[in-house]
XYZ file of C-alpha atoms in Angstrom:
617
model
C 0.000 0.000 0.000
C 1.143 3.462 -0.589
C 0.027 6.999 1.114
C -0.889 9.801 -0.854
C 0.351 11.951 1.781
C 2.069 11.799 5.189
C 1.974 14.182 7.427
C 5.403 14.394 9.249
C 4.946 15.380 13.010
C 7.814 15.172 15.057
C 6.158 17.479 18.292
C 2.749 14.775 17.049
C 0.969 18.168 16.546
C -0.265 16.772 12.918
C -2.126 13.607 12.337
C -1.907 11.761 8.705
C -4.725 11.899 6.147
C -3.744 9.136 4.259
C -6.106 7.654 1.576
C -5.718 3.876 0.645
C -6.837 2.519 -2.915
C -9.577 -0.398 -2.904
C -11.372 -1.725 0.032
C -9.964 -4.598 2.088
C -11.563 -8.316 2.139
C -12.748 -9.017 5.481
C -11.507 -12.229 5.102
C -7.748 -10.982 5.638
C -9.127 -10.461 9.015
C -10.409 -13.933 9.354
C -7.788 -16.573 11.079
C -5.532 -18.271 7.833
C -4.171 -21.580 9.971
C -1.542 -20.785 7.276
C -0.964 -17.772 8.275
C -1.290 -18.179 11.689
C -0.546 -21.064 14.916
C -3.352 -21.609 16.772
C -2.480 -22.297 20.581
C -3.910 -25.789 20.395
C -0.831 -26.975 17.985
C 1.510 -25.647 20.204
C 3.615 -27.718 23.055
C 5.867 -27.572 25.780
C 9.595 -27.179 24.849
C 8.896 -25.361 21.195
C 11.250 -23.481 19.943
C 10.487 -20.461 18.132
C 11.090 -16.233 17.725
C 9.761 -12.751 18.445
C 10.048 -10.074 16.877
C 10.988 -6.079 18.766
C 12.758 -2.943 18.866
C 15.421 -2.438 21.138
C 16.883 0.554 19.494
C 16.424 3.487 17.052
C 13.572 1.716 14.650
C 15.768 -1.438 14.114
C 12.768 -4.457 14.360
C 15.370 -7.409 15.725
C 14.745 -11.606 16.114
C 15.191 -13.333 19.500
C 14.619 -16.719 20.207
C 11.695 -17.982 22.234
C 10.703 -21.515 23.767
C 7.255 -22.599 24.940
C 6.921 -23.131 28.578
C 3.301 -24.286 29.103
C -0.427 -23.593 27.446
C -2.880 -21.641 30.271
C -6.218 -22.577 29.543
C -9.287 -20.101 31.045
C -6.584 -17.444 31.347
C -9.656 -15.305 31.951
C -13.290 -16.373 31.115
C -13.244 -17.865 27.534
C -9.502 -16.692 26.425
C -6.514 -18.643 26.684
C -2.960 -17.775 26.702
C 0.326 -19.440 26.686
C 4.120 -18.793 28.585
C 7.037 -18.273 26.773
C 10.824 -17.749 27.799
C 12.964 -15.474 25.897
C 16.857 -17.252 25.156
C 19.827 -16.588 24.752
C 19.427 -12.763 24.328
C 21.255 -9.884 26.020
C 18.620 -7.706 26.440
C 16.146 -9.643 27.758
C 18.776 -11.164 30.352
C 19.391 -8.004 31.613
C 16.220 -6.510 31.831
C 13.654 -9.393 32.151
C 10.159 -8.129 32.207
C 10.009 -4.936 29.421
C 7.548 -1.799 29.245
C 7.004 -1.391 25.775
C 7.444 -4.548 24.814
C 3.280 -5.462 24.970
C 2.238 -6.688 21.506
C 5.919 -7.825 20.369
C 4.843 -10.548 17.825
C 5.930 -14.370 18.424
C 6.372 -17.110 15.500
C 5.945 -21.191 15.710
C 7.072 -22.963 12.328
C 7.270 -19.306 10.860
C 3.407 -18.751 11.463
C 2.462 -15.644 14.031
C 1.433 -17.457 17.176
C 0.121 -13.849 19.523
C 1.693 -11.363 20.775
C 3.642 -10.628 24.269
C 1.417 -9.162 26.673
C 2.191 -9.969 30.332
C 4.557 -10.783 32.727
C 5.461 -10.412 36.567
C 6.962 -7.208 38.932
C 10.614 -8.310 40.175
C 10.572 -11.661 37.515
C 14.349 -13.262 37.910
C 13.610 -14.721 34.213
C 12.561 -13.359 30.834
C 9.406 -15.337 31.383
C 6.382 -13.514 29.483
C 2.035 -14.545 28.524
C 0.809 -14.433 25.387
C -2.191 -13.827 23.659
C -3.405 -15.790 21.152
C -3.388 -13.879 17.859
C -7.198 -15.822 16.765
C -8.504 -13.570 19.767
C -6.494 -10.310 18.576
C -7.692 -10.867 15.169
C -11.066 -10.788 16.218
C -10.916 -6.901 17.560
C -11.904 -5.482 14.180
C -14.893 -5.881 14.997
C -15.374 -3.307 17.256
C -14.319 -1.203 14.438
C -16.614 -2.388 11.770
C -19.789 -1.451 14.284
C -17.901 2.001 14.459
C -18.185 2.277 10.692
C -21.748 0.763 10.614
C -22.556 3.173 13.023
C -23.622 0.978 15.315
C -23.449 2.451 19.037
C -21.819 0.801 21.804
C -21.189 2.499 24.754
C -17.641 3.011 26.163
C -16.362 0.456 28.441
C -16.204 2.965 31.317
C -18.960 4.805 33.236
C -16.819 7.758 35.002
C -19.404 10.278 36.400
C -23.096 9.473 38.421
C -25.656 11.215 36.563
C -26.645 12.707 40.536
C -23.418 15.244 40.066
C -26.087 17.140 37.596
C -28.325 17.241 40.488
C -25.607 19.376 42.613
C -23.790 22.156 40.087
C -23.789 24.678 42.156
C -21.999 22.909 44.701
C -19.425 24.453 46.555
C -17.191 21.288 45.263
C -19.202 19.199 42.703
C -17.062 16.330 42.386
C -16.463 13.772 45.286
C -13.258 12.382 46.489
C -14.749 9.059 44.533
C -15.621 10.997 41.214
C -12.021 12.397 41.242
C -10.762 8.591 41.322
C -13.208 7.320 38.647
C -11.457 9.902 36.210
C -7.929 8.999 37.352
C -8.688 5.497 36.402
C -10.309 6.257 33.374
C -7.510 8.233 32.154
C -5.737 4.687 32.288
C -1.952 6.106 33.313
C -1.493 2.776 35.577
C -1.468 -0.782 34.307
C -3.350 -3.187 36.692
C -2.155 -5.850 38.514
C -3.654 -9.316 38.096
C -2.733 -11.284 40.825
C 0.548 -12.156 42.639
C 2.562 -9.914 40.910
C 1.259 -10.520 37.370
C 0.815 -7.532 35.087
C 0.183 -6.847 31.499
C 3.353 -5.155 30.311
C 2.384 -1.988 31.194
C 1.637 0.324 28.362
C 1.874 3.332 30.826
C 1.613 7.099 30.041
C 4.864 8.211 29.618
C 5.411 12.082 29.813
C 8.069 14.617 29.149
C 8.202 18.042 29.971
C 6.216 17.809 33.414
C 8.429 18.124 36.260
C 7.769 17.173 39.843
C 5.750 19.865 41.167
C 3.281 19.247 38.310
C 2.765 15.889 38.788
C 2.548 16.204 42.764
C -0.202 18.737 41.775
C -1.981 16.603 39.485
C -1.480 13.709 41.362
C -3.142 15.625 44.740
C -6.551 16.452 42.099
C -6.721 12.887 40.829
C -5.643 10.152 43.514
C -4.474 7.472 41.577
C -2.705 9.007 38.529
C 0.886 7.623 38.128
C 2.817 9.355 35.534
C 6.229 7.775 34.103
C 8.028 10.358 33.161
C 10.417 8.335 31.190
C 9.382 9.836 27.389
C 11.728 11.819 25.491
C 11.146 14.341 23.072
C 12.490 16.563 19.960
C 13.997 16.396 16.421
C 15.282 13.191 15.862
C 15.519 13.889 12.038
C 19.287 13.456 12.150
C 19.125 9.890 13.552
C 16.478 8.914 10.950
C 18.527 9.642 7.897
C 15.293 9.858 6.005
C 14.705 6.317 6.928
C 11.776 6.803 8.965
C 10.137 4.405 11.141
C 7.244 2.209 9.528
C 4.167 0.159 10.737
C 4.921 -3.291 10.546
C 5.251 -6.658 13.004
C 7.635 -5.781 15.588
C 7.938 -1.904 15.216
C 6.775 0.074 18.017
C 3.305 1.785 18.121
C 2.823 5.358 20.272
C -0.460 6.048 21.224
C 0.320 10.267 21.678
C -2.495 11.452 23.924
C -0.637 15.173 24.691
C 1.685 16.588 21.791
C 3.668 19.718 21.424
C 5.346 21.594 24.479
C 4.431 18.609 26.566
C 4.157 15.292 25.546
C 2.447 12.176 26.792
C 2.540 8.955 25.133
C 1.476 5.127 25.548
C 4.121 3.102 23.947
C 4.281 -0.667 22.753
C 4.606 -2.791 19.860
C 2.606 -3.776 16.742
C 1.825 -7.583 16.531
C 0.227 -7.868 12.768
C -0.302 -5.806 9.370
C -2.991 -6.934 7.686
C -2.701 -3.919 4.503
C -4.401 -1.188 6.381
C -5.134 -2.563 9.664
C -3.156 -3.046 12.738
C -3.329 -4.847 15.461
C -1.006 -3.934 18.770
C -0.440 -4.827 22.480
C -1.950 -7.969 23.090
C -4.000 -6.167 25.916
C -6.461 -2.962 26.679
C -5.056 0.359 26.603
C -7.834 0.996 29.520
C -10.725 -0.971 27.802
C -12.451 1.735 26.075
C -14.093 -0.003 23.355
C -14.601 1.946 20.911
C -12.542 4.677 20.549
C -10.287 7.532 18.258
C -6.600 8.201 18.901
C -3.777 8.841 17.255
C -1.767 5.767 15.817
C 2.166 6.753 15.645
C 5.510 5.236 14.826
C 8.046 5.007 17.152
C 11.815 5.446 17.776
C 13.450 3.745 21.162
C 16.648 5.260 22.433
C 17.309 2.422 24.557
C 15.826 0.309 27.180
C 16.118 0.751 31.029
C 16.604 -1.861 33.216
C 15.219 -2.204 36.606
C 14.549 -4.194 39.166
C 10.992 -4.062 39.108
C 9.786 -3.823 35.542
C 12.453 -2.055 32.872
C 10.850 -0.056 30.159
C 11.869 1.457 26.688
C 12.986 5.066 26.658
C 11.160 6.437 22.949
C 9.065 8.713 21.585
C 6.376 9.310 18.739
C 7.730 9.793 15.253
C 4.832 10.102 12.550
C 1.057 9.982 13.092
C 0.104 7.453 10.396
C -3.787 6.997 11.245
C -6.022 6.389 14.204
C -6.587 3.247 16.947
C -10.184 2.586 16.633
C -10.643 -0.105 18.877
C -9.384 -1.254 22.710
C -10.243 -4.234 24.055
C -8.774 -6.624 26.670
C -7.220 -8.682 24.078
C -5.917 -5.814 21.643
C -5.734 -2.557 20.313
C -7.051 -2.289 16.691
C -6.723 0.915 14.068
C -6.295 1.578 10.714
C -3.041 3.190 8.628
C -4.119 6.360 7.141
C -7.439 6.987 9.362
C -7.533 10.945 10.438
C -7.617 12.052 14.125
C -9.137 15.345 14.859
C -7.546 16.343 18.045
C -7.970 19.232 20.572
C -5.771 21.821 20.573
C -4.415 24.068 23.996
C -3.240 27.117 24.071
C -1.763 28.500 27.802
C -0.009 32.057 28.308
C 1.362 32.173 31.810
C 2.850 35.367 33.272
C 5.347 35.418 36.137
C 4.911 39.256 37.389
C 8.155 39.160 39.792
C 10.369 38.033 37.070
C 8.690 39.791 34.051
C 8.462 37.045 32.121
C 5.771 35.777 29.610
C 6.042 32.214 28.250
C 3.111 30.617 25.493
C 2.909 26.524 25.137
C 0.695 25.008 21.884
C -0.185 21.426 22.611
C -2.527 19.414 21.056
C -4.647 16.815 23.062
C -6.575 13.537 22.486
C -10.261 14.294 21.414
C -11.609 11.595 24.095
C -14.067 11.699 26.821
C -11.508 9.412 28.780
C -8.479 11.493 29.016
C -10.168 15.303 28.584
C -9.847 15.982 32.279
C -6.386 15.076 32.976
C -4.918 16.664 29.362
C -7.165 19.349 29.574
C -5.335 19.784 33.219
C -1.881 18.776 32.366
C -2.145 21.612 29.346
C -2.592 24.571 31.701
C -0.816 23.501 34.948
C 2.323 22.660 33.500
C 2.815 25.796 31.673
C 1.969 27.683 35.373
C 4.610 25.362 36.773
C 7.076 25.866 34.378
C 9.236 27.635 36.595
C 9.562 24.819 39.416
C 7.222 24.560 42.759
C 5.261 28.050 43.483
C 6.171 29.445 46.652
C 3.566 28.533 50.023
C 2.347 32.314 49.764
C 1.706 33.112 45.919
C -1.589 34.531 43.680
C -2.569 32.957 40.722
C -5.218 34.975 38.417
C -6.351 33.211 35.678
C -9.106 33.091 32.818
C -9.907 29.582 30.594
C -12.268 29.023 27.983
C -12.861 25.352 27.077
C -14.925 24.987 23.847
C -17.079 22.335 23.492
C -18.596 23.548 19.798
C -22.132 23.299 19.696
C -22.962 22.588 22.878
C -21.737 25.866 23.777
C -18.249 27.107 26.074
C -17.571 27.371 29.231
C -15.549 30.668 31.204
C -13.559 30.038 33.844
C -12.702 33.228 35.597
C -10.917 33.008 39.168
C -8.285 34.265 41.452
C -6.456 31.533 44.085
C -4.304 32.049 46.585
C -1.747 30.120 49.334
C -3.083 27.211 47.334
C -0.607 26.381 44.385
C -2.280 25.443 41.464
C -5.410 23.373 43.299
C -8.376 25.691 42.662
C -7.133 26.166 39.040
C -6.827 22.529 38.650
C -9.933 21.361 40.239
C -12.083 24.013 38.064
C -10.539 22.932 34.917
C -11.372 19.092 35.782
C -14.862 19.817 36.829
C -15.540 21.868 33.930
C -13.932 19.274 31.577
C -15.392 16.177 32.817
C -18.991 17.461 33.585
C -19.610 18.585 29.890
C -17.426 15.410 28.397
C -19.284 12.689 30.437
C -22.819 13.961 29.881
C -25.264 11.594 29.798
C -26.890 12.623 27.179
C -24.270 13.175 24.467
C -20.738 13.306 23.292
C -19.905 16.334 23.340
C -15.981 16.785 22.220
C -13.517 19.672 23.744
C -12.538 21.398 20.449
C -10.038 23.726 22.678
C -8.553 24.949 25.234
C -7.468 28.977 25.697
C -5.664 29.886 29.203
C -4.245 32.521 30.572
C -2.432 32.425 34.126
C -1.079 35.618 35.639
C 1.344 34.294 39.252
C 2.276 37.083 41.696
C 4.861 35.567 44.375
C 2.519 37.067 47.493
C -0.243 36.142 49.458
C -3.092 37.892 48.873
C -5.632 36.297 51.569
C -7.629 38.842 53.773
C -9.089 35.839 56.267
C -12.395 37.478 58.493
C -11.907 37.935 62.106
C -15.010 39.920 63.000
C -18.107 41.830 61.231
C -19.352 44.880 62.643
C -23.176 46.024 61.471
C -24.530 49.969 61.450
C -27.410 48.261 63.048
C -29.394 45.075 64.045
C -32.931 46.351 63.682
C -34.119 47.156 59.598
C -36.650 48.004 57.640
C -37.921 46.942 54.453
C -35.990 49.276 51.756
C -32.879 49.872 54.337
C -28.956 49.017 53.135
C -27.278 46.730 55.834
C -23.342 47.737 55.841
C -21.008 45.809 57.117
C -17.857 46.661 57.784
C -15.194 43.662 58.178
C -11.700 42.826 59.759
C -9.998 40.656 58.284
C -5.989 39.422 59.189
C -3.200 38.635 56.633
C -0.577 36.309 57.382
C 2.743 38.716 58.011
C 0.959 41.634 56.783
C -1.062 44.380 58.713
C -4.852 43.519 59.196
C -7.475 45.270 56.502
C -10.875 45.903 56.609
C -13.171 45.625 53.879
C -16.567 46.998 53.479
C -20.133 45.292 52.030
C -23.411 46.058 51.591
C -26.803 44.557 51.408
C -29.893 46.244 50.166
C -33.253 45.023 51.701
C -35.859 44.860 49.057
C -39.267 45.922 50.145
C -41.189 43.271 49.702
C -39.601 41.713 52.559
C -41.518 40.336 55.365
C -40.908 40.985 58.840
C -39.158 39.181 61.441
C -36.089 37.550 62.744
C -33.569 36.294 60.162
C -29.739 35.248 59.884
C -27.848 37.493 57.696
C -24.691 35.282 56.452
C -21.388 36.973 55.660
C -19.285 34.956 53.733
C -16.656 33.690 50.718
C -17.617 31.748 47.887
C -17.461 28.344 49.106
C -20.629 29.603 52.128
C -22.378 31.215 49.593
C -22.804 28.340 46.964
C -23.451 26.402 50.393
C -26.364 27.981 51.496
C -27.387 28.460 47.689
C -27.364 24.855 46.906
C -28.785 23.977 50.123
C -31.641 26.593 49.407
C -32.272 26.950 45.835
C -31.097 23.297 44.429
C -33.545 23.311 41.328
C -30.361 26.185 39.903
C -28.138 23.453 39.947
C -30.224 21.055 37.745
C -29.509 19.659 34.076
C -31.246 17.449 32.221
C -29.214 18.169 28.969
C -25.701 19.445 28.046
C -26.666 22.447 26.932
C -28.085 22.826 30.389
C -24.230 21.886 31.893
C -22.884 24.357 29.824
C -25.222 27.419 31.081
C -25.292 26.118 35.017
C -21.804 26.086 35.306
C -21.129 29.590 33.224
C -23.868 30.984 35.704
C -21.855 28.917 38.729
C -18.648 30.504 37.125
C -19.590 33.926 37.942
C -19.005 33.644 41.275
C -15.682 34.085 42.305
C -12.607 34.199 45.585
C -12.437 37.869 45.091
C -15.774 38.758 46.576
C -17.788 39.400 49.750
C -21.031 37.547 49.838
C -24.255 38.796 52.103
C -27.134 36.663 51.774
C -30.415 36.030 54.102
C -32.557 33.220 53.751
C -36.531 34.166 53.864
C -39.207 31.808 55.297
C -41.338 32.234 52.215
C -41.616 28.851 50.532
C -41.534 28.251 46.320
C -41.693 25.026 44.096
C -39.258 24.376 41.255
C -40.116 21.948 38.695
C -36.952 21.001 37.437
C -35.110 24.387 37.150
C -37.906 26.407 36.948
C -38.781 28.329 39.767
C -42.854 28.978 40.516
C -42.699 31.474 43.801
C -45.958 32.759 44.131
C -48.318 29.793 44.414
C -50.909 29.522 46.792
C -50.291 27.486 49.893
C -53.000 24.766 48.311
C -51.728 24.946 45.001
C -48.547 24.317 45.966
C -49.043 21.359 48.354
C -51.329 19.950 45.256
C -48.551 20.207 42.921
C -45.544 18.718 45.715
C -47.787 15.918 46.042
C -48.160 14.941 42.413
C -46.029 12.088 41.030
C -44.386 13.329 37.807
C -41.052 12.357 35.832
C -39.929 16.249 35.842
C -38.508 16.562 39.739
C -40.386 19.175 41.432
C -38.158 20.421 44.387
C -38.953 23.094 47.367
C -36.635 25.929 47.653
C -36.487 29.372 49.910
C -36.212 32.829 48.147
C -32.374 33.919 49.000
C -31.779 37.707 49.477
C -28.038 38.531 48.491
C -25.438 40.828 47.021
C -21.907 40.409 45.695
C -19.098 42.798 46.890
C -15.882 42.497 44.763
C -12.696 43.311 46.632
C -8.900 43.570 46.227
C -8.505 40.191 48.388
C -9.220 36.034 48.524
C -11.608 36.563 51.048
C -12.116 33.596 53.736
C -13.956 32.651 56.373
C -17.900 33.285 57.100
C -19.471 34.837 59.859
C -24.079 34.575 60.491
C -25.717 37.496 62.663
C -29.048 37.710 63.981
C -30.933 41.139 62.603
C -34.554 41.965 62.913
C -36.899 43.303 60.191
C -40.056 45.449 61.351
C -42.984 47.297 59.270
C -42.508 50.671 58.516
């Protein structure tokens, strides 16, 4: 087969857009017993070969020997044990990363490919999987192309978070997990040390406060940051690396400034279609990533698992399907990806710096990327100090279903706030239930001032406790800075006159007591039932921000919402007619909130409640 074109990408900004003459017989895909070895004519003590890379783009034979046929591996697949011999590498380093889907032969006829082994092995022993089960992956592809949906193998968010968006933090400790495993940046363990050969994440460019960052918003994520980067033209010698059995495969998920990768190796060719790993990615079914070549630099060995130091070459198509017993795509296939653009600027050092990164279109991986893409760039300079600002503005857009503006300030926090906004915003509109909505891009814009700026309240001070419809409550409010001199800020609340008389609590608060009290309050605001729905709810949720002093006061005068509709005014009857009527659209009690929003010069903290009194004029 030849390409009409080939997009070169050495940062994997670019993705190929190939076209192949003719259409493909499925029966290529179909086991050929001439072709192929099935595992029940092989036997203990065989002697045969596998194919890898060790270096540069070099695919190179070592010998193999059959050690014993593992029926019911897991329900309804089989596998079988091999031993590597005789070969330097694999006495050194044993059990390889990047070595998953390395293609073994019996009586010259592809047997499966390499896909697991053990943590601390003392022996090159590895499990294969069958290549009749690989083989039969394409199918996931075909329903792709017959448009026939099949949900991904992965449920990451409850559909009760849409119940909550108003929340003062949406996402649970649980939710945050769910996306850190769905990201798929740690390979499983089986059982007693077993593993697939982990086809890990590898990233370059992050450096340790960024992954202790990202790691403290998603518990769980492992990064390797073993992947290199950069021109490698010179080592090519415009021989550049192909698709074939044995080559390595790079799944790039981030490309440009920063890089992450999956790496491992193709098993079969089959003209267009590939077939790689011997294993899930993360078992996401149906899927669309890029499909690169790969160069290795060398190999690593360790005492626990050693792994292949390369990176992505070209982006020759797309990986279309990941299931436990493969990863399946086609050459020439084109990947629409997302692309990031972050400007960070470091105000004590007057210094501006821009990264352009491209990320993986996927629900799966759109939190963490999405993440990675703007909290790298802010810690590009190392670790902020314990007492620093961050300001900063994103806009992720999600095309038709509309964008959403993340406006903020942060402070004596690092990069947490910024992070946890970005994967809430991310993963709420990504994961709806009701669609698939793609991120078509990411804008940011980070401005980091090394000082605190935190005005924490110590006391409020009212011009009176006794009002009257019409009247403005001020407040005036002390507040202490950590090594700085105490400042007092000012707010005020204006009474509407409506209001009816009586005792109430006035709150005085930050952000995180005001979405509180609103949720608790007025929950029908924090309803969707579509993505469109997300998109406005958290823009309206977005508005609120660190840099402002809340008043609020909850009235005893009772409303229904159906859904997010608010109906205030009903009559006592009417309303306990309609709370009492079963209905699919959720119709929810909430209190009328009185509030105003008081910008100021500070992260304001803390919350204080007062008792004030409303008469009749």
């Amino acid at each position: 087969m030849k390409f009409s074109q080939l997009f070169i990408a050495v940062c994997l900004c670019l993705v190929a857009s190939s076209a192949f003459s003719g259409d493909i017989s499925l029966e290529k895909l179909e086991f050929d017993s001439t072709k192929y070895i099935d595992i029940d004519e092989l036997h203990r003590g065989m002697i045969g070969y596998g194919l890898t890379v060790f270096e540069g783009a070099k695919v190179e034979k070592f010998k193999v020997e059959v050690i014993s046929i593992i029926s019911n591996k897991s329900a309804g697949r089989n596998a079988f044990l091999i031993k590597v011999k005789d070969n330097e590498v694999f006495d050194i380093a044993r059990g390889v990363q990047g070595c998953s889907g390395s293609p073994v032969f019996f009586d010259d006829r592809l047997a499966g490919a390499m896909s697991f082994g053990w943590n601390f092995q003392k022996e090159p022993l590895y499990g294969v999987t069958p290549i009749k089960q690989m083989l039969n992956v394409h199918k996931r592809v075909l329903a792709k192309d017959n448009k026939t949906e099949v949900a991904n193998g992965v449920k990451i968010l409850d559909e009760k978070v849409y119940n909550r968006l108003l929340a003062p933090q949406i996402l649970s400790k649980n939710d945050l997990e769910s996306i850190a495993r769905a990201s798929g940046f740690s390979a499983p363990v089986v059982t007693d040390g077993m593993t697939t050969l982990p086809v890990m994440v590898s990233f370059s460019g992050l450096n340790n406060a960024a992954t202790s960052q990202i790691n403290e918003i998603l518990p769980g994520f492992k990064a390797n940051v073993s992947n290199f980067t950069g021109n490698i033209d010179h080592l090519l010698e415009n021989d550049r690396p192909k698709i074939e059995r044995g080559s390595s495969l790079v799944i790039p998920i981030v490309s440009g400034d920063y890089n992450a990768a999956a790496l491992g190796t193709v098993t079969e060719v089959i003209d267009d279609w590939v077939f790689a790993f011997g294993h899930a990615f993360n078992g996401t079914g149906q899927c669309n990533w890029p499909l690169a070549t790969g160069y290795i630099h060398t190999f690593m060995s360790s005492t626990s698992m050693s792994f292949k130091l390369g990176q992505a070459v070209d982006v020759v198509g797309a990986v279309e399907a990941d299931e436990v017993q493969a990863i399946c795509g086609r050459l020439g296939k084109k990947v629409d990806t997302c692309k990031a653009h972050t400007v960070v600027e470091y105000s004590d050092v007057d210094e501006t710096v821009e990264f352009n990164m491209n990320l993986v279109n996927d629900e799966m991986f759109v939190s963490s990327t999405s993440m990675i893409s703007v909290v790298a760039p802010t810690l590009y300079r190392g670790d902020l100090p314990d007492l620093c600002t961050l300001e900063y503005d994103v806009v992720l857009d999600f095309g038709k279903y509309g964008i959403v503006n993340i406006s903020d300030i942060s402070s004596d926090s690092s990069t947490f706030d910024l992070s946890l906004d970005i994967v809430q915003g991310t993963s709420l509109v990504a994961n709806s239930p009701w669609d698939k909505p793609l991120l078509q891009s990411v804008e940011s814009k980070v401005r980091v001032k090394n000082q605190t700026s935190v005005a924490e309240l110590d006391k409020v001070s009212l011009n009176n406790t006794v009002f009257y419809p019409g009247d403005t409550i001020k407040a005036d409010i002390d507040c202490y800075q950590y090594r700085l001199p105490n400042v007092s800020l000012k707010a005020e609340l204006v009474l509407p006159g409506d209001i009816p008389p009586g005792e109430y609590q006035l709150g005085i608060g930050n952000k995180r007591a005001y979405l509180a009290n609103l949720t608790r309050c007025q929950p029908q605001k924090g309803f969707a039932d579509t993505t469109e729905k997300i998109v406005k709810v958290l823009n309206e949720r977005n508005q609120y921000r660190q840099d402002k002093i809340y008043m609020f006061i909850v009235t005893n005068e009772p409303g229904l919402a159906v859904e997010d509709e608010s109906l205030p005014a009903l009559p006592a009857g009417k309303a306990m007619l309609l709370a009492g009527k079963s209905s699919e659209r959720p119709i929810t009690a909430y209190s009328r909130m009185i509030d105003s929003i008081t910008p100021c010069d500070y992260v304001f903290i803390g919350s204080s409640n007062m008792k004030i009194e409303i008469r009749d004029k």
